[in-house]
Structure formats: C-alpha cells, structure tokens
C-alpha cells in the first residue's frame, strides 16, 4: 500500500454494530474509534433479518443509503439477508454471503490491497475458495479464532466435529499460516 492510499478493511462475522455480543461490540468500538481516520475505510457485513440483526432506521447516527446499505461511524455497512428456515446453518450461510458480497465490492470498486477480517471459524470448508479469490483480487485474509466452539457441550457430536474441522481449515487457509499462502498477484489495474 502506498502512502496516499486508503486501506479498505472488510469485517465479516459480526451480526451488527451494536450490543448483541462480543464481536458486535468490537466492531462498534473499532469503527467508532477510527471513524475520522483519513486512511482507513471499513466495510461491515450486518445481518439484515433474524436474531441479532441490525435495523439502521432504529440506529442513532446511521445514514441510510438503500435498503441494503447504510453508513455508521463512517463505515460502509452492507446488510446480508438470510433465509430463516435453515436453522443453525444461518451463521454459515451469513458468513459465506458476506464474503461473496465483499469480493463483489472489491472487484467492482477495484480496491487495492484490501484486508478481509473474519471474526468466527464457521466456514472452514469454504475458506480455501474465498482466500484464493481474495488473493487474486490482491487482498489478504485475517482471522480471529473464536474460542474452540468444538469444545462446547451445547453442540451435538456431529456439530462439534464440524466446528473442529472448520476451525482447522480456516486457520490453514488464512494469511496467518504462510505455508499455504498463494503468492500475491498484481492487481489488474497496475
């Protein structure tokens, strides 16, 4: 990144920028703290419907741009609608759709050297696909391991097995483990 470029950071995994939980509080404070920073632009995935979703019309300080896009703390927040009839798979679907929308935005705006920061280890089986895609777009993928979900007794044995596999694959393919890193490719615009 050159000195005059803006660093674009995509935040995936929190449901909103509010008081729902730990990731949401982290994203809220991060964007609030950096809202006047001239060299950082956050792009935040927010759940559009269901438990933990964010309604920008009910959020003080939010500037609504469209039904799917709003600004909050100077962050570009994009809403991801999910089918509610898929039960616990909503979280996986949400993260995959948030990454898809992030990649579309990176490509559409030809953003240089974007960072995609994923806050939960829910999409391991899809991680390689998205990491390679983001690397081809000139970006990096960083991960916040979310605390060994596979050890929590509230999950059934098959779900715990999935969480363990998912976490292992996410760590493997993120840019935290350089053994599997794909060399950076030149951005199509130079």
PDB file of C-alpha atoms in Angstrom:
ATOM      1  CA  UNK A   1       0.000   0.000   0.000  1.00  0.00           C
ATOM      2  CA  UNK A   2       1.332   3.417  -0.929  1.00  0.00           C
ATOM      3  CA  UNK A   3       1.279   6.404   1.433  1.00  0.00           C
ATOM      4  CA  UNK A   4      -1.735   8.141  -0.081  1.00  0.00           C
ATOM      5  CA  UNK A   5      -3.965   5.075  -0.479  1.00  0.00           C
ATOM      6  CA  UNK A   6      -6.891   4.269   1.761  1.00  0.00           C
ATOM      7  CA  UNK A   7      -6.748   0.873   3.472  1.00  0.00           C
ATOM      8  CA  UNK A   8     -10.054  -0.881   2.890  1.00  0.00           C
ATOM      9  CA  UNK A   9     -10.945  -3.359   5.646  1.00  0.00           C
ATOM     10  CA  UNK A  10     -13.893  -5.738   5.312  1.00  0.00           C
ATOM     11  CA  UNK A  11     -15.258  -7.067   8.608  1.00  0.00           C
ATOM     12  CA  UNK A  12     -17.151 -10.370   8.403  1.00  0.00           C
ATOM     13  CA  UNK A  13     -18.690 -12.408  11.205  1.00  0.00           C
ATOM     14  CA  UNK A  14     -20.430  -9.914  13.489  1.00  0.00           C
ATOM     15  CA  UNK A  15     -24.200  -9.679  13.150  1.00  0.00           C
ATOM     16  CA  UNK A  16     -24.355  -5.921  13.655  1.00  0.00           C
ATOM     17  CA  UNK A  17     -22.625  -2.893  15.105  1.00  0.00           C
ATOM     18  CA  UNK A  18     -24.422  -2.974  18.388  1.00  0.00           C
ATOM     19  CA  UNK A  19     -24.740  -4.553  21.766  1.00  0.00           C
ATOM     20  CA  UNK A  20     -25.629  -8.089  20.624  1.00  0.00           C
ATOM     21  CA  UNK A  21     -22.365  -9.774  21.631  1.00  0.00           C
ATOM     22  CA  UNK A  22     -18.585  -9.644  21.732  1.00  0.00           C
ATOM     23  CA  UNK A  23     -17.888  -9.355  18.010  1.00  0.00           C
ATOM     24  CA  UNK A  24     -20.607  -6.754  17.610  1.00  0.00           C
ATOM     25  CA  UNK A  25     -19.204  -4.655  20.451  1.00  0.00           C
ATOM     26  CA  UNK A  26     -15.685  -4.997  18.988  1.00  0.00           C
ATOM     27  CA  UNK A  27     -16.819  -3.824  15.534  1.00  0.00           C
ATOM     28  CA  UNK A  28     -18.860  -0.982  17.017  1.00  0.00           C
ATOM     29  CA  UNK A  29     -15.919   0.329  19.053  1.00  0.00           C
ATOM     30  CA  UNK A  30     -13.381  -0.221  16.252  1.00  0.00           C
ATOM     31  CA  UNK A  31     -15.411   1.766  13.727  1.00  0.00           C
ATOM     32  CA  UNK A  32     -16.268   4.436  16.294  1.00  0.00           C
ATOM     33  CA  UNK A  33     -12.616   4.873  17.255  1.00  0.00           C
ATOM     34  CA  UNK A  34     -11.450   5.107  13.611  1.00  0.00           C
ATOM     35  CA  UNK A  35     -14.427   6.976  12.118  1.00  0.00           C
ATOM     36  CA  UNK A  36     -12.355  10.102  11.427  1.00  0.00           C
ATOM     37  CA  UNK A  37      -9.208   8.279  10.263  1.00  0.00           C
ATOM     38  CA  UNK A  38      -8.492   9.502   6.708  1.00  0.00           C
ATOM     39  CA  UNK A  39      -6.602   6.358   5.615  1.00  0.00           C
ATOM     40  CA  UNK A  40      -8.931   3.572   6.828  1.00  0.00           C
ATOM     41  CA  UNK A  41     -12.313   2.688   5.346  1.00  0.00           C
ATOM     42  CA  UNK A  42     -14.316  -0.088   6.984  1.00  0.00           C
ATOM     43  CA  UNK A  43     -16.881  -2.196   5.152  1.00  0.00           C
ATOM     44  CA  UNK A  44     -19.026  -4.099   7.647  1.00  0.00           C
ATOM     45  CA  UNK A  45     -21.341  -7.032   6.969  1.00  0.00           C
ATOM     46  CA  UNK A  46     -24.535  -6.793   9.042  1.00  0.00           C
ATOM     47  CA  UNK A  47     -27.336  -9.291   9.351  1.00  0.00           C
ATOM     48  CA  UNK A  48     -30.473  -7.880   7.698  1.00  0.00           C
ATOM     49  CA  UNK A  49     -33.036 -10.106   9.391  1.00  0.00           C
ATOM     50  CA  UNK A  50     -33.499 -12.523  12.272  1.00  0.00           C
ATOM     51  CA  UNK A  51     -31.898 -12.707  15.702  1.00  0.00           C
ATOM     52  CA  UNK A  52     -29.155 -10.125  16.249  1.00  0.00           C
ATOM     53  CA  UNK A  53     -29.902  -8.229  13.036  1.00  0.00           C
ATOM     54  CA  UNK A  54     -29.361  -4.505  12.776  1.00  0.00           C
ATOM     55  CA  UNK A  55     -32.066  -2.075  11.728  1.00  0.00           C
ATOM     56  CA  UNK A  56     -30.368   1.149  10.596  1.00  0.00           C
ATOM     57  CA  UNK A  57     -33.678   3.024  10.891  1.00  0.00           C
ATOM     58  CA  UNK A  58     -33.564   2.317  14.642  1.00  0.00           C
ATOM     59  CA  UNK A  59     -29.851   3.133  14.983  1.00  0.00           C
ATOM     60  CA  UNK A  60     -28.969   6.636  16.044  1.00  0.00           C
ATOM     61  CA  UNK A  61     -26.361   8.137  13.744  1.00  0.00           C
ATOM     62  CA  UNK A  62     -26.917   5.718  10.847  1.00  0.00           C
ATOM     63  CA  UNK A  63     -27.297   7.251   7.381  1.00  0.00           C
ATOM     64  CA  UNK A  64     -29.448   5.011   5.210  1.00  0.00           C
ATOM     65  CA  UNK A  65     -28.342   4.851   1.567  1.00  0.00           C
ATOM     66  CA  UNK A  66     -30.609   1.993   0.444  1.00  0.00           C
ATOM     67  CA  UNK A  67     -32.436  -0.971   1.949  1.00  0.00           C
ATOM     68  CA  UNK A  68     -29.142  -2.934   1.826  1.00  0.00           C
ATOM     69  CA  UNK A  69     -26.580  -0.204   2.522  1.00  0.00           C
ATOM     70  CA  UNK A  70     -26.007   2.404   5.229  1.00  0.00           C
ATOM     71  CA  UNK A  71     -23.196   4.396   6.810  1.00  0.00           C
ATOM     72  CA  UNK A  72     -22.467   4.204  10.518  1.00  0.00           C
ATOM     73  CA  UNK A  73     -19.339   5.593  12.191  1.00  0.00           C
ATOM     74  CA  UNK A  74     -18.216   6.421   8.661  1.00  0.00           C
ATOM     75  CA  UNK A  75     -18.168   2.675   7.880  1.00  0.00           C
ATOM     76  CA  UNK A  76     -19.943   1.346   4.807  1.00  0.00           C
ATOM     77  CA  UNK A  77     -22.339  -1.234   6.231  1.00  0.00           C
ATOM     78  CA  UNK A  78     -23.957  -3.739   3.913  1.00  0.00           C
ATOM     79  CA  UNK A  79     -26.901  -5.827   5.010  1.00  0.00           C
ATOM     80  CA  UNK A  80     -26.989  -9.554   4.276  1.00  0.00           C
ATOM     81  CA  UNK A  81     -30.445 -11.147   4.130  1.00  0.00           C
ATOM     82  CA  UNK A  82     -30.578 -14.784   5.143  1.00  0.00           C
ATOM     83  CA  UNK A  83     -33.284 -17.441   4.903  1.00  0.00           C
ATOM     84  CA  UNK A  84     -34.659 -18.016   8.389  1.00  0.00           C
ATOM     85  CA  UNK A  85     -35.846 -21.573   7.761  1.00  0.00           C
ATOM     86  CA  UNK A  86     -32.343 -23.062   7.703  1.00  0.00           C
ATOM     87  CA  UNK A  87     -31.935 -23.045  11.495  1.00  0.00           C
ATOM     88  CA  UNK A  88     -28.412 -23.123  12.916  1.00  0.00           C
ATOM     89  CA  UNK A  89     -26.924 -23.096   9.392  1.00  0.00           C
ATOM     90  CA  UNK A  90     -27.848 -19.382   9.240  1.00  0.00           C
ATOM     91  CA  UNK A  91     -24.465 -18.391  10.661  1.00  0.00           C
ATOM     92  CA  UNK A  92     -22.586 -20.341   7.992  1.00  0.00           C
ATOM     93  CA  UNK A  93     -24.808 -19.006   5.223  1.00  0.00           C
ATOM     94  CA  UNK A  94     -24.420 -15.467   6.560  1.00  0.00           C
ATOM     95  CA  UNK A  95     -20.607 -15.593   6.560  1.00  0.00           C
ATOM     96  CA  UNK A  96     -20.454 -17.109   3.059  1.00  0.00           C
ATOM     97  CA  UNK A  97     -22.828 -14.468   1.658  1.00  0.00           C
ATOM     98  CA  UNK A  98     -20.929 -11.684   3.449  1.00  0.00           C
ATOM     99  CA  UNK A  99     -17.665 -12.890   1.867  1.00  0.00           C
ATOM    100  CA  UNK A 100     -19.328 -13.121  -1.555  1.00  0.00           C
ATOM    101  CA  UNK A 101     -20.614  -9.559  -1.259  1.00  0.00           C
ATOM    102  CA  UNK A 102     -17.204  -8.372  -0.041  1.00  0.00           C
ATOM    103  CA  UNK A 103     -15.492  -9.922  -3.079  1.00  0.00           C
ATOM    104  CA  UNK A 104     -18.037  -8.334  -5.433  1.00  0.00           C
ATOM    105  CA  UNK A 105     -17.435  -4.930  -3.838  1.00  0.00           C
ATOM    106  CA  UNK A 106     -13.642  -5.307  -4.033  1.00  0.00           C
ATOM    107  CA  UNK A 107     -13.862  -6.233  -7.713  1.00  0.00           C
ATOM    108  CA  UNK A 108     -16.491  -3.622  -8.599  1.00  0.00           C
ATOM    109  CA  UNK A 109     -14.598  -0.746  -6.986  1.00  0.00           C
ATOM    110  CA  UNK A 110     -11.171  -2.140  -7.974  1.00  0.00           C
ATOM    111  CA  UNK A 111      -9.948  -1.762  -4.399  1.00  0.00           C
ATOM    112  CA  UNK A 112      -6.228  -2.238  -3.998  1.00  0.00           C
ATOM    113  CA  UNK A 113      -4.753  -4.358  -1.198  1.00  0.00           C
ATOM    114  CA  UNK A 114      -7.988  -4.911   0.753  1.00  0.00           C
ATOM    115  CA  UNK A 115      -7.966  -6.733   4.069  1.00  0.00           C
ATOM    116  CA  UNK A 116     -10.767  -9.136   4.900  1.00  0.00           C
ATOM    117  CA  UNK A 117     -11.001  -9.813   8.622  1.00  0.00           C
ATOM    118  CA  UNK A 118     -13.169 -12.787   9.590  1.00  0.00           C
ATOM    119  CA  UNK A 119     -14.249 -12.985  13.214  1.00  0.00           C
ATOM    120  CA  UNK A 120     -15.516 -16.551  13.539  1.00  0.00           C
ATOM    121  CA  UNK A 121     -14.412 -20.001  12.385  1.00  0.00           C
ATOM    122  CA  UNK A 122     -17.698 -21.152  10.876  1.00  0.00           C
ATOM    123  CA  UNK A 123     -16.911 -21.570   7.172  1.00  0.00           C
ATOM    124  CA  UNK A 124     -13.813 -23.757   7.038  1.00  0.00           C
ATOM    125  CA  UNK A 125     -14.962 -25.936   4.115  1.00  0.00           C
ATOM    126  CA  UNK A 126     -15.422 -22.763   2.015  1.00  0.00           C
ATOM    127  CA  UNK A 127     -12.305 -20.949   3.234  1.00  0.00           C
ATOM    128  CA  UNK A 128      -9.867 -22.071   0.533  1.00  0.00           C
ATOM    129  CA  UNK A 129     -12.211 -20.870  -2.212  1.00  0.00           C
ATOM    130  CA  UNK A 130     -12.610 -17.404  -0.687  1.00  0.00           C
ATOM    131  CA  UNK A 131      -8.962 -16.997   0.289  1.00  0.00           C
ATOM    132  CA  UNK A 132      -7.810 -17.795  -3.238  1.00  0.00           C
ATOM    133  CA  UNK A 133     -10.420 -15.416  -4.647  1.00  0.00           C
ATOM    134  CA  UNK A 134      -9.369 -12.594  -2.294  1.00  0.00           C
ATOM    135  CA  UNK A 135      -5.683 -13.221  -3.036  1.00  0.00           C
ATOM    136  CA  UNK A 136      -6.409 -12.992  -6.783  1.00  0.00           C
ATOM    137  CA  UNK A 137      -8.022  -9.609  -6.047  1.00  0.00           C
ATOM    138  CA  UNK A 138      -4.783  -8.509  -4.333  1.00  0.00           C
ATOM    139  CA  UNK A 139      -6.114  -8.836  -0.784  1.00  0.00           C
ATOM    140  CA  UNK A 140      -5.264 -10.570   2.454  1.00  0.00           C
ATOM    141  CA  UNK A 141      -7.473 -12.623   4.763  1.00  0.00           C
ATOM    142  CA  UNK A 142      -7.027 -12.425   8.513  1.00  0.00           C
ATOM    143  CA  UNK A 143      -8.815 -14.479  11.093  1.00  0.00           C
ATOM    144  CA  UNK A 144      -9.814 -14.066  14.704  1.00  0.00           C
ATOM    145  CA  UNK A 145     -10.115 -17.634  16.018  1.00  0.00           C
ATOM    146  CA  UNK A 146     -13.286 -17.641  18.025  1.00  0.00           C
ATOM    147  CA  UNK A 147     -12.600 -19.802  21.013  1.00  0.00           C
ATOM    148  CA  UNK A 148     -12.830 -23.528  20.334  1.00  0.00           C
ATOM    149  CA  UNK A 149     -16.545 -23.882  19.604  1.00  0.00           C
ATOM    150  CA  UNK A 150     -15.934 -27.604  19.141  1.00  0.00           C
ATOM    151  CA  UNK A 151     -15.379 -27.972  22.904  1.00  0.00           C
ATOM    152  CA  UNK A 152     -18.741 -26.513  23.944  1.00  0.00           C
ATOM    153  CA  UNK A 153     -21.127 -29.134  25.339  1.00  0.00           C
ATOM    154  CA  UNK A 154     -24.178 -27.309  23.970  1.00  0.00           C
ATOM    155  CA  UNK A 155     -23.404 -28.690  20.497  1.00  0.00           C
ATOM    156  CA  UNK A 156     -24.177 -32.241  19.412  1.00  0.00           C
ATOM    157  CA  UNK A 157     -21.292 -34.553  18.473  1.00  0.00           C
ATOM    158  CA  UNK A 158     -21.672 -34.030  14.662  1.00  0.00           C
ATOM    159  CA  UNK A 159     -21.801 -30.245  15.110  1.00  0.00           C
ATOM    160  CA  UNK A 160     -18.710 -30.285  17.344  1.00  0.00           C
ATOM    161  CA  UNK A 161     -16.899 -32.372  14.739  1.00  0.00           C
ATOM    162  CA  UNK A 162     -17.839 -29.794  12.071  1.00  0.00           C
ATOM    163  CA  UNK A 163     -16.637 -26.881  14.274  1.00  0.00           C
ATOM    164  CA  UNK A 164     -13.273 -28.578  14.828  1.00  0.00           C
ATOM    165  CA  UNK A 165     -12.766 -29.238  11.105  1.00  0.00           C
ATOM    166  CA  UNK A 166     -13.961 -25.732  10.246  1.00  0.00           C
ATOM    167  CA  UNK A 167     -11.542 -24.063  12.650  1.00  0.00           C
ATOM    168  CA  UNK A 168      -8.608 -26.133  11.368  1.00  0.00           C
ATOM    169  CA  UNK A 169      -9.373 -25.256   7.729  1.00  0.00           C
ATOM    170  CA  UNK A 170      -9.889 -21.578   8.466  1.00  0.00           C
ATOM    171  CA  UNK A 171      -6.551 -21.276  10.235  1.00  0.00           C
ATOM    172  CA  UNK A 172      -4.872 -23.264   7.461  1.00  0.00           C
ATOM    173  CA  UNK A 173      -6.094 -21.006   4.651  1.00  0.00           C
ATOM    174  CA  UNK A 174      -5.981 -17.589   6.306  1.00  0.00           C
ATOM    175  CA  UNK A 175      -2.907 -15.439   5.904  1.00  0.00           C
ATOM    176  CA  UNK A 176      -1.827 -16.371   9.408  1.00  0.00           C
ATOM    177  CA  UNK A 177      -0.327 -19.618   8.147  1.00  0.00           C
ATOM    178  CA  UNK A 178       2.074 -18.754   5.334  1.00  0.00           C
ATOM    179  CA  UNK A 179       2.865 -22.365   4.413  1.00  0.00           C
ATOM    180  CA  UNK A 180      -0.271 -22.332   2.253  1.00  0.00           C
ATOM    181  CA  UNK A 181      -0.170 -18.733   1.098  1.00  0.00           C
ATOM    182  CA  UNK A 182      -0.705 -18.117  -2.590  1.00  0.00           C
ATOM    183  CA  UNK A 183       1.815 -15.576  -3.916  1.00  0.00           C
ATOM    184  CA  UNK A 184       0.299 -12.135  -4.371  1.00  0.00           C
ATOM    185  CA  UNK A 185      -0.731 -11.380  -7.885  1.00  0.00           C
ATOM    186  CA  UNK A 186      -0.539  -7.998  -9.497  1.00  0.00           C
ATOM    187  CA  UNK A 187      -3.823  -6.055  -9.390  1.00  0.00           C
ATOM    188  CA  UNK A 188      -5.469  -5.896 -12.855  1.00  0.00           C
ATOM    189  CA  UNK A 189      -5.210  -2.090 -12.884  1.00  0.00           C
ATOM    190  CA  UNK A 190      -1.492  -1.904 -12.289  1.00  0.00           C
TER     191      UNK A 190
END
